[in-house]
Amino acid sequence: MTVLYGDQFDSPCGQISIVFDELDRLYHLDFPDQGDRQQKLLAKRFGVVELKQARSDVIRSALKAYFDGKYGALRKLSCVQGGTDFQRQVWDKLCEIPTGETWSYRQLALEIGNEKAVRAVARANALNPLSIIYPCHRVIGSDGSLTGYAGGLSRKEWLLRHEGAILAAL
């Protein structure tokens, strides 16, 4: 059995749920209003998980700084991604999308060097356990539409507006 710690708190884009270890390494960031996604992904990753309630001031502080417009604060967090080699490659590449910009799933596939992997890239994006930290919200449809975000499309739009992405083309 894996023992981890969980915390929930309000943010400008709704309630956030985080899962971390005793060293404040972040394993999961999600939105509790989106159902049992967090529990399913943790179970797939770890099997049986004992989640103890605790507070991480380190993670909360970095997220508060992000919501206050200090976008680089998230890069200072220690994160444990999990996932396959391919998923980690996609998630790492998400961090190269500049704040205030968006890429299409096709562009993301090209950036990892596999233009035929658009659907696999979209699936990896959907399974990202560290929303906001690995900014999957910056990925949009090739036609410029907001598509597929585990936190909900209204939250995706909020995050893109917060970061100053140009939404007129969306």
mmCIF file with all atom_site columns, C-alpha atoms in Angstrom:
data_model
loop_
_atom_site.group_PDB
_atom_site.id
_atom_site.type_symbol
_atom_site.label_atom_id
_atom_site.label_alt_id
_atom_site.label_comp_id
_atom_site.label_asym_id
_atom_site.label_entity_id
_atom_site.label_seq_id
_atom_site.pdbx_PDB_ins_code
_atom_site.Cartn_x
_atom_site.Cartn_y
_atom_site.Cartn_z
_atom_site.occupancy
_atom_site.B_iso_or_equiv
_atom_site.pdbx_formal_charge
_atom_site.auth_seq_id
_atom_site.auth_comp_id
_atom_site.auth_asym_id
_atom_site.auth_atom_id
_atom_site.pdbx_PDB_model_num
ATOM 1   C CA . MET A 1 1   ? 0.000   0.000  0.000   1.00 0.00 ? 1   MET A CA 1
ATOM 2   C CA . THR A 1 2   ? 1.211   3.483  -0.886  1.00 0.00 ? 2   THR A CA 1
ATOM 3   C CA . VAL A 1 3   ? 0.691   6.255  1.672   1.00 0.00 ? 3   VAL A CA 1
ATOM 4   C CA . LEU A 1 4   ? 0.285   9.759  0.286   1.00 0.00 ? 4   LEU A CA 1
ATOM 5   C CA . TYR A 1 5   ? -1.197  13.010 1.541   1.00 0.00 ? 5   TYR A CA 1
ATOM 6   C CA . GLY A 1 6   ? -4.137  14.947 0.161   1.00 0.00 ? 6   GLY A CA 1
ATOM 7   C CA . ASP A 1 7   ? -5.264  18.551 0.427   1.00 0.00 ? 7   ASP A CA 1
ATOM 8   C CA . GLN A 1 8   ? -8.134  20.515 -1.105  1.00 0.00 ? 8   GLN A CA 1
ATOM 9   C CA . PHE A 1 9   ? -8.495  24.264 -1.292  1.00 0.00 ? 9   PHE A CA 1
ATOM 10  C CA . ASP A 1 10  ? -10.247 27.018 -3.203  1.00 0.00 ? 10  ASP A CA 1
ATOM 11  C CA . SER A 1 11  ? -8.570  28.831 -6.080  1.00 0.00 ? 11  SER A CA 1
ATOM 12  C CA . PRO A 1 12  ? -9.742  31.510 -8.508  1.00 0.00 ? 12  PRO A CA 1
ATOM 13  C CA . CYS A 1 13  ? -10.648 28.742 -10.999 1.00 0.00 ? 13  CYS A CA 1
ATOM 14  C CA . GLY A 1 14  ? -12.449 26.517 -8.507  1.00 0.00 ? 14  GLY A CA 1
ATOM 15  C CA . GLN A 1 15  ? -11.507 23.969 -5.922  1.00 0.00 ? 15  GLN A CA 1
ATOM 16  C CA . ILE A 1 16  ? -8.181  22.175 -6.389  1.00 0.00 ? 16  ILE A CA 1
ATOM 17  C CA . SER A 1 17  ? -7.160  18.802 -5.010  1.00 0.00 ? 17  SER A CA 1
ATOM 18  C CA . ILE A 1 18  ? -3.504  17.884 -4.597  1.00 0.00 ? 18  ILE A CA 1
ATOM 19  C CA . VAL A 1 19  ? -1.754  14.641 -3.666  1.00 0.00 ? 19  VAL A CA 1
ATOM 20  C CA . PHE A 1 20  ? 1.810   14.754 -2.395  1.00 0.00 ? 20  PHE A CA 1
ATOM 21  C CA . ASP A 1 21  ? 4.329   12.913 -0.234  1.00 0.00 ? 21  ASP A CA 1
ATOM 22  C CA . GLU A 1 22  ? 6.066   13.797 3.017   1.00 0.00 ? 22  GLU A CA 1
ATOM 23  C CA . LEU A 1 23  ? 8.690   15.764 1.079   1.00 0.00 ? 23  LEU A CA 1
ATOM 24  C CA . ASP A 1 24  ? 6.024   17.975 -0.586  1.00 0.00 ? 24  ASP A CA 1
ATOM 25  C CA . ARG A 1 25  ? 6.649   16.302 -3.936  1.00 0.00 ? 25  ARG A CA 1
ATOM 26  C CA . LEU A 1 26  ? 3.480   16.689 -5.984  1.00 0.00 ? 26  LEU A CA 1
ATOM 27  C CA . TYR A 1 27  ? 2.009   13.513 -7.492  1.00 0.00 ? 27  TYR A CA 1
ATOM 28  C CA . HIS A 1 28  ? -1.398  14.712 -8.622  1.00 0.00 ? 28  HIS A CA 1
ATOM 29  C CA . LEU A 1 29  ? -3.311  17.951 -9.101  1.00 0.00 ? 29  LEU A CA 1
ATOM 30  C CA . ASP A 1 30  ? -6.940  17.805 -10.098 1.00 0.00 ? 30  ASP A CA 1
ATOM 31  C CA . PHE A 1 31  ? -10.350 19.388 -9.727  1.00 0.00 ? 31  PHE A CA 1
ATOM 32  C CA . PRO A 1 32  ? -12.756 17.554 -7.389  1.00 0.00 ? 32  PRO A CA 1
ATOM 33  C CA . ASP A 1 33  ? -15.820 18.780 -9.281  1.00 0.00 ? 33  ASP A CA 1
ATOM 34  C CA . GLN A 1 34  ? -14.788 16.563 -12.202 1.00 0.00 ? 34  GLN A CA 1
ATOM 35  C CA . GLY A 1 35  ? -15.761 13.277 -10.528 1.00 0.00 ? 35  GLY A CA 1
ATOM 36  C CA . ASP A 1 36  ? -13.508 10.428 -9.488  1.00 0.00 ? 36  ASP A CA 1
ATOM 37  C CA . ARG A 1 37  ? -10.711 11.009 -12.037 1.00 0.00 ? 37  ARG A CA 1
ATOM 38  C CA . GLN A 1 38  ? -8.117  11.497 -9.308  1.00 0.00 ? 38  GLN A CA 1
ATOM 39  C CA . GLN A 1 39  ? -8.997  8.250  -7.524  1.00 0.00 ? 39  GLN A CA 1
ATOM 40  C CA . LYS A 1 40  ? -8.956  6.285  -10.792 1.00 0.00 ? 40  LYS A CA 1
ATOM 41  C CA . LEU A 1 41  ? -5.578  7.628  -11.890 1.00 0.00 ? 41  LEU A CA 1
ATOM 42  C CA . LEU A 1 42  ? -4.025  7.091  -8.457  1.00 0.00 ? 42  LEU A CA 1
ATOM 43  C CA . ALA A 1 43  ? -5.362  3.512  -8.312  1.00 0.00 ? 43  ALA A CA 1
ATOM 44  C CA . LYS A 1 44  ? -4.017  2.788  -11.786 1.00 0.00 ? 44  LYS A CA 1
ATOM 45  C CA . ARG A 1 45  ? -0.644  4.180  -10.822 1.00 0.00 ? 45  ARG A CA 1
ATOM 46  C CA . PHE A 1 46  ? -0.225  2.827  -7.292  1.00 0.00 ? 46  PHE A CA 1
ATOM 47  C CA . GLY A 1 47  ? -2.874  0.159  -6.694  1.00 0.00 ? 47  GLY A CA 1
ATOM 48  C CA . VAL A 1 48  ? -4.087  0.614  -3.154  1.00 0.00 ? 48  VAL A CA 1
ATOM 49  C CA . VAL A 1 49  ? -3.475  4.134  -1.850  1.00 0.00 ? 49  VAL A CA 1
ATOM 50  C CA . GLU A 1 50  ? -3.989  5.374  1.677   1.00 0.00 ? 50  GLU A CA 1
ATOM 51  C CA . LEU A 1 51  ? -4.631  9.100  1.365   1.00 0.00 ? 51  LEU A CA 1
ATOM 52  C CA . LYS A 1 52  ? -4.086  10.991 4.609   1.00 0.00 ? 52  LYS A CA 1
ATOM 53  C CA . GLN A 1 53  ? -5.403  14.518 4.923   1.00 0.00 ? 53  GLN A CA 1
ATOM 54  C CA . ALA A 1 54  ? -2.618  17.070 5.321   1.00 0.00 ? 54  ALA A CA 1
ATOM 55  C CA . ARG A 1 55  ? -1.729  20.553 4.181   1.00 0.00 ? 55  ARG A CA 1
ATOM 56  C CA . SER A 1 56  ? 1.188   21.439 1.915   1.00 0.00 ? 56  SER A CA 1
ATOM 57  C CA . ASP A 1 57  ? 2.079   25.089 2.347   1.00 0.00 ? 57  ASP A CA 1
ATOM 58  C CA . VAL A 1 58  ? 4.872   24.671 -0.218  1.00 0.00 ? 58  VAL A CA 1
ATOM 59  C CA . ILE A 1 59  ? 2.475   23.567 -2.973  1.00 0.00 ? 59  ILE A CA 1
ATOM 60  C CA . ARG A 1 60  ? -0.277  25.977 -1.917  1.00 0.00 ? 60  ARG A CA 1
ATOM 61  C CA . SER A 1 61  ? 2.202   28.867 -1.972  1.00 0.00 ? 61  SER A CA 1
ATOM 62  C CA . ALA A 1 62  ? 3.424   28.041 -5.489  1.00 0.00 ? 62  ALA A CA 1
ATOM 63  C CA . LEU A 1 63  ? -0.144  27.783 -6.777  1.00 0.00 ? 63  LEU A CA 1
ATOM 64  C CA . LYS A 1 64  ? -1.110  31.049 -5.090  1.00 0.00 ? 64  LYS A CA 1
ATOM 65  C CA . ALA A 1 65  ? 1.868   32.725 -6.781  1.00 0.00 ? 65  ALA A CA 1
ATOM 66  C CA . TYR A 1 66  ? 0.741   31.306 -10.143 1.00 0.00 ? 66  TYR A CA 1
ATOM 67  C CA . PHE A 1 67  ? -2.773  32.646 -9.623  1.00 0.00 ? 67  PHE A CA 1
ATOM 68  C CA . ASP A 1 68  ? -1.229  35.993 -8.647  1.00 0.00 ? 68  ASP A CA 1
ATOM 69  C CA . GLY A 1 69  ? 0.472   36.101 -12.072 1.00 0.00 ? 69  GLY A CA 1
ATOM 70  C CA . LYS A 1 70  ? 3.884   34.701 -11.133 1.00 0.00 ? 70  LYS A CA 1
ATOM 71  C CA . TYR A 1 71  ? 3.717   31.850 -13.634 1.00 0.00 ? 71  TYR A CA 1
ATOM 72  C CA . GLY A 1 72  ? 7.287   30.652 -13.093 1.00 0.00 ? 72  GLY A CA 1
ATOM 73  C CA . ALA A 1 73  ? 6.493   29.722 -9.486  1.00 0.00 ? 73  ALA A CA 1
ATOM 74  C CA . LEU A 1 74  ? 5.140   26.362 -10.627 1.00 0.00 ? 74  LEU A CA 1
ATOM 75  C CA . ARG A 1 75  ? 8.525   25.368 -12.087 1.00 0.00 ? 75  ARG A CA 1
ATOM 76  C CA . LYS A 1 76  ? 9.956   25.389 -8.553  1.00 0.00 ? 76  LYS A CA 1
ATOM 77  C CA . LEU A 1 77  ? 7.696   22.540 -7.417  1.00 0.00 ? 77  LEU A CA 1
ATOM 78  C CA . SER A 1 78  ? 9.089   19.052 -7.174  1.00 0.00 ? 78  SER A CA 1
ATOM 79  C CA . CYS A 1 79  ? 6.799   16.747 -9.158  1.00 0.00 ? 79  CYS A CA 1
ATOM 80  C CA . VAL A 1 80  ? 6.606   12.989 -9.648  1.00 0.00 ? 80  VAL A CA 1
ATOM 81  C CA . GLN A 1 81  ? 4.816   12.385 -12.946 1.00 0.00 ? 81  GLN A CA 1
ATOM 82  C CA . GLY A 1 82  ? 4.446   8.650  -13.266 1.00 0.00 ? 82  GLY A CA 1
ATOM 83  C CA . GLY A 1 83  ? 3.214   7.552  -16.688 1.00 0.00 ? 83  GLY A CA 1
ATOM 84  C CA . THR A 1 84  ? 4.887   5.810  -19.598 1.00 0.00 ? 84  THR A CA 1
ATOM 85  C CA . ASP A 1 85  ? 7.978   7.090  -21.374 1.00 0.00 ? 85  ASP A CA 1
ATOM 86  C CA . PHE A 1 86  ? 5.746   8.454  -24.156 1.00 0.00 ? 86  PHE A CA 1
ATOM 87  C CA . GLN A 1 87  ? 3.396   10.190 -21.708 1.00 0.00 ? 87  GLN A CA 1
ATOM 88  C CA . ARG A 1 88  ? 6.308   11.795 -19.863 1.00 0.00 ? 88  ARG A CA 1
ATOM 89  C CA . GLN A 1 89  ? 7.738   12.971 -23.185 1.00 0.00 ? 89  GLN A CA 1
ATOM 90  C CA . VAL A 1 90  ? 4.409   14.652 -24.010 1.00 0.00 ? 90  VAL A CA 1
ATOM 91  C CA . TRP A 1 91  ? 4.009   16.117 -20.508 1.00 0.00 ? 91  TRP A CA 1
ATOM 92  C CA . ASP A 1 92  ? 7.550   17.491 -20.495 1.00 0.00 ? 92  ASP A CA 1
ATOM 93  C CA . LYS A 1 93  ? 6.975   19.076 -23.901 1.00 0.00 ? 93  LYS A CA 1
ATOM 94  C CA . LEU A 1 94  ? 3.861   20.824 -22.515 1.00 0.00 ? 94  LEU A CA 1
ATOM 95  C CA . CYS A 1 95  ? 6.196   22.876 -20.330 1.00 0.00 ? 95  CYS A CA 1
ATOM 96  C CA . GLU A 1 96  ? 7.811   24.285 -23.480 1.00 0.00 ? 96  GLU A CA 1
ATOM 97  C CA . ILE A 1 97  ? 4.563   25.951 -24.572 1.00 0.00 ? 97  ILE A CA 1
ATOM 98  C CA . PRO A 1 98  ? 5.149   29.566 -23.562 1.00 0.00 ? 98  PRO A CA 1
ATOM 99  C CA . THR A 1 99  ? 2.744   31.103 -21.084 1.00 0.00 ? 99  THR A CA 1
ATOM 100 C CA . GLY A 1 100 ? 0.147   33.049 -23.015 1.00 0.00 ? 100 GLY A CA 1
ATOM 101 C CA . GLU A 1 101 ? 0.398   30.824 -26.088 1.00 0.00 ? 101 GLU A CA 1
ATOM 102 C CA . THR A 1 102 ? -1.336  27.686 -27.311 1.00 0.00 ? 102 THR A CA 1
ATOM 103 C CA . TRP A 1 103 ? -0.324  24.770 -29.498 1.00 0.00 ? 103 TRP A CA 1
ATOM 104 C CA . SER A 1 104 ? -2.558  22.347 -31.346 1.00 0.00 ? 104 SER A CA 1
ATOM 105 C CA . TYR A 1 105 ? -2.408  18.619 -30.638 1.00 0.00 ? 105 TYR A CA 1
ATOM 106 C CA . ARG A 1 106 ? -0.831  18.269 -34.088 1.00 0.00 ? 106 ARG A CA 1
ATOM 107 C CA . GLN A 1 107 ? 1.844   20.839 -33.254 1.00 0.00 ? 107 GLN A CA 1
ATOM 108 C CA . LEU A 1 108 ? 2.554   19.018 -29.991 1.00 0.00 ? 108 LEU A CA 1
ATOM 109 C CA . ALA A 1 109 ? 2.924   15.745 -31.905 1.00 0.00 ? 109 ALA A CA 1
ATOM 110 C CA . LEU A 1 110 ? 5.342   17.452 -34.319 1.00 0.00 ? 110 LEU A CA 1
ATOM 111 C CA . GLU A 1 111 ? 7.318   18.885 -31.401 1.00 0.00 ? 111 GLU A CA 1
ATOM 112 C CA . ILE A 1 112 ? 7.902   15.399 -29.969 1.00 0.00 ? 112 ILE A CA 1
ATOM 113 C CA . GLY A 1 113 ? 8.994   14.249 -33.417 1.00 0.00 ? 113 GLY A CA 1
ATOM 114 C CA . ASN A 1 114 ? 6.023   12.053 -34.274 1.00 0.00 ? 114 ASN A CA 1
ATOM 115 C CA . GLU A 1 115 ? 3.514   13.832 -36.509 1.00 0.00 ? 115 GLU A CA 1
ATOM 116 C CA . LYS A 1 116 ? 1.321   10.706 -36.719 1.00 0.00 ? 116 LYS A CA 1
ATOM 117 C CA . ALA A 1 117 ? 0.864   10.531 -32.939 1.00 0.00 ? 117 ALA A CA 1
ATOM 118 C CA . VAL A 1 118 ? -1.835  13.215 -32.692 1.00 0.00 ? 118 VAL A CA 1
ATOM 119 C CA . ARG A 1 119 ? -4.375  10.886 -31.051 1.00 0.00 ? 119 ARG A CA 1
ATOM 120 C CA . ALA A 1 120 ? -1.772  9.393  -28.719 1.00 0.00 ? 120 ALA A CA 1
ATOM 121 C CA . VAL A 1 121 ? -0.699  12.917 -27.747 1.00 0.00 ? 121 VAL A CA 1
ATOM 122 C CA . ALA A 1 122 ? -4.330  13.813 -27.033 1.00 0.00 ? 122 ALA A CA 1
ATOM 123 C CA . ARG A 1 123 ? -4.706  10.687 -24.875 1.00 0.00 ? 123 ARG A CA 1
ATOM 124 C CA . ALA A 1 124 ? -1.489  11.447 -22.965 1.00 0.00 ? 124 ALA A CA 1
ATOM 125 C CA . ASN A 1 125 ? -2.805  14.965 -22.409 1.00 0.00 ? 125 ASN A CA 1
ATOM 126 C CA . ALA A 1 126 ? -6.055  13.556 -21.014 1.00 0.00 ? 126 ALA A CA 1
ATOM 127 C CA . LEU A 1 127 ? -4.107  11.411 -18.547 1.00 0.00 ? 127 LEU A CA 1
ATOM 128 C CA . ASN A 1 128 ? -1.852  14.222 -17.315 1.00 0.00 ? 128 ASN A CA 1
ATOM 129 C CA . PRO A 1 129 ? -1.843  13.860 -13.513 1.00 0.00 ? 129 PRO A CA 1
ATOM 130 C CA . LEU A 1 130 ? -0.445  17.334 -12.912 1.00 0.00 ? 130 LEU A CA 1
ATOM 131 C CA . SER A 1 131 ? -2.873  19.770 -14.500 1.00 0.00 ? 131 SER A CA 1
ATOM 132 C CA . ILE A 1 132 ? -1.726  23.391 -14.531 1.00 0.00 ? 132 ILE A CA 1
ATOM 133 C CA . ILE A 1 133 ? 1.834   22.338 -13.561 1.00 0.00 ? 133 ILE A CA 1
ATOM 134 C CA . TYR A 1 134 ? 2.219   20.488 -16.881 1.00 0.00 ? 134 TYR A CA 1
ATOM 135 C CA . PRO A 1 135 ? 0.006   22.930 -18.796 1.00 0.00 ? 135 PRO A CA 1
ATOM 136 C CA . CYS A 1 136 ? -2.195  20.678 -20.909 1.00 0.00 ? 136 CYS A CA 1
ATOM 137 C CA . HIS A 1 137 ? -4.760  23.507 -20.944 1.00 0.00 ? 137 HIS A CA 1
ATOM 138 C CA . ARG A 1 138 ? -2.501  25.246 -23.501 1.00 0.00 ? 138 ARG A CA 1
ATOM 139 C CA . VAL A 1 139 ? -3.287  22.576 -26.108 1.00 0.00 ? 139 VAL A CA 1
ATOM 140 C CA . ILE A 1 140 ? -6.212  23.296 -28.426 1.00 0.00 ? 140 ILE A CA 1
ATOM 141 C CA . GLY A 1 141 ? -7.772  21.835 -31.562 1.00 0.00 ? 141 GLY A CA 1
ATOM 142 C CA . SER A 1 142 ? -6.142  22.420 -34.956 1.00 0.00 ? 142 SER A CA 1
ATOM 143 C CA . ASP A 1 143 ? -9.116  24.608 -35.862 1.00 0.00 ? 143 ASP A CA 1
ATOM 144 C CA . GLY A 1 144 ? -8.402  26.816 -32.834 1.00 0.00 ? 144 GLY A CA 1
ATOM 145 C CA . SER A 1 145 ? -11.266 25.447 -30.751 1.00 0.00 ? 145 SER A CA 1
ATOM 146 C CA . LEU A 1 146 ? -11.047 24.653 -27.068 1.00 0.00 ? 146 LEU A CA 1
ATOM 147 C CA . THR A 1 147 ? -11.218 20.886 -26.819 1.00 0.00 ? 147 THR A CA 1
ATOM 148 C CA . GLY A 1 148 ? -10.818 18.219 -24.183 1.00 0.00 ? 148 GLY A CA 1
ATOM 149 C CA . TYR A 1 149 ? -9.748  19.346 -20.761 1.00 0.00 ? 149 TYR A CA 1
ATOM 150 C CA . ALA A 1 150 ? -10.192 17.077 -17.741 1.00 0.00 ? 150 ALA A CA 1
ATOM 151 C CA . GLY A 1 151 ? -10.962 20.128 -15.618 1.00 0.00 ? 151 GLY A CA 1
ATOM 152 C CA . GLY A 1 152 ? -13.761 21.204 -17.954 1.00 0.00 ? 152 GLY A CA 1
ATOM 153 C CA . LEU A 1 153 ? -13.722 23.605 -20.884 1.00 0.00 ? 153 LEU A CA 1
ATOM 154 C CA . SER A 1 154 ? -14.818 26.612 -18.839 1.00 0.00 ? 154 SER A CA 1
ATOM 155 C CA . ARG A 1 155 ? -11.809 26.107 -16.552 1.00 0.00 ? 155 ARG A CA 1
ATOM 156 C CA . LYS A 1 156 ? -9.521  25.670 -19.571 1.00 0.00 ? 156 LYS A CA 1
ATOM 157 C CA . GLU A 1 157 ? -10.796 28.976 -20.944 1.00 0.00 ? 157 GLU A CA 1
ATOM 158 C CA . TRP A 1 158 ? -10.303 30.630 -17.539 1.00 0.00 ? 158 TRP A CA 1
ATOM 159 C CA . LEU A 1 159 ? -6.691  29.408 -17.349 1.00 0.00 ? 159 LEU A CA 1
ATOM 160 C CA . LEU A 1 160 ? -5.925  30.588 -20.889 1.00 0.00 ? 160 LEU A CA 1
ATOM 161 C CA . ARG A 1 161 ? -7.419  34.010 -20.151 1.00 0.00 ? 161 ARG A CA 1
ATOM 162 C CA . HIS A 1 162 ? -5.480  34.170 -16.875 1.00 0.00 ? 162 HIS A CA 1
ATOM 163 C CA . GLU A 1 163 ? -2.238  33.468 -18.735 1.00 0.00 ? 163 GLU A CA 1
ATOM 164 C CA . GLY A 1 164 ? -3.021  36.007 -21.450 1.00 0.00 ? 164 GLY A CA 1
ATOM 165 C CA . ALA A 1 165 ? -3.433  33.591 -24.341 1.00 0.00 ? 165 ALA A CA 1
ATOM 166 C CA . ILE A 1 166 ? -5.053  35.203 -27.348 1.00 0.00 ? 166 ILE A CA 1
ATOM 167 C CA . LEU A 1 167 ? -8.579  33.791 -27.336 1.00 0.00 ? 167 LEU A CA 1
ATOM 168 C CA . ALA A 1 168 ? -9.968  35.858 -30.213 1.00 0.00 ? 168 ALA A CA 1
ATOM 169 C CA . ALA A 1 169 ? -8.801  33.156 -32.630 1.00 0.00 ? 169 ALA A CA 1
ATOM 170 C CA . LEU A 1 170 ? -10.439 30.420 -30.555 1.00 0.00 ? 170 LEU A CA 1
#
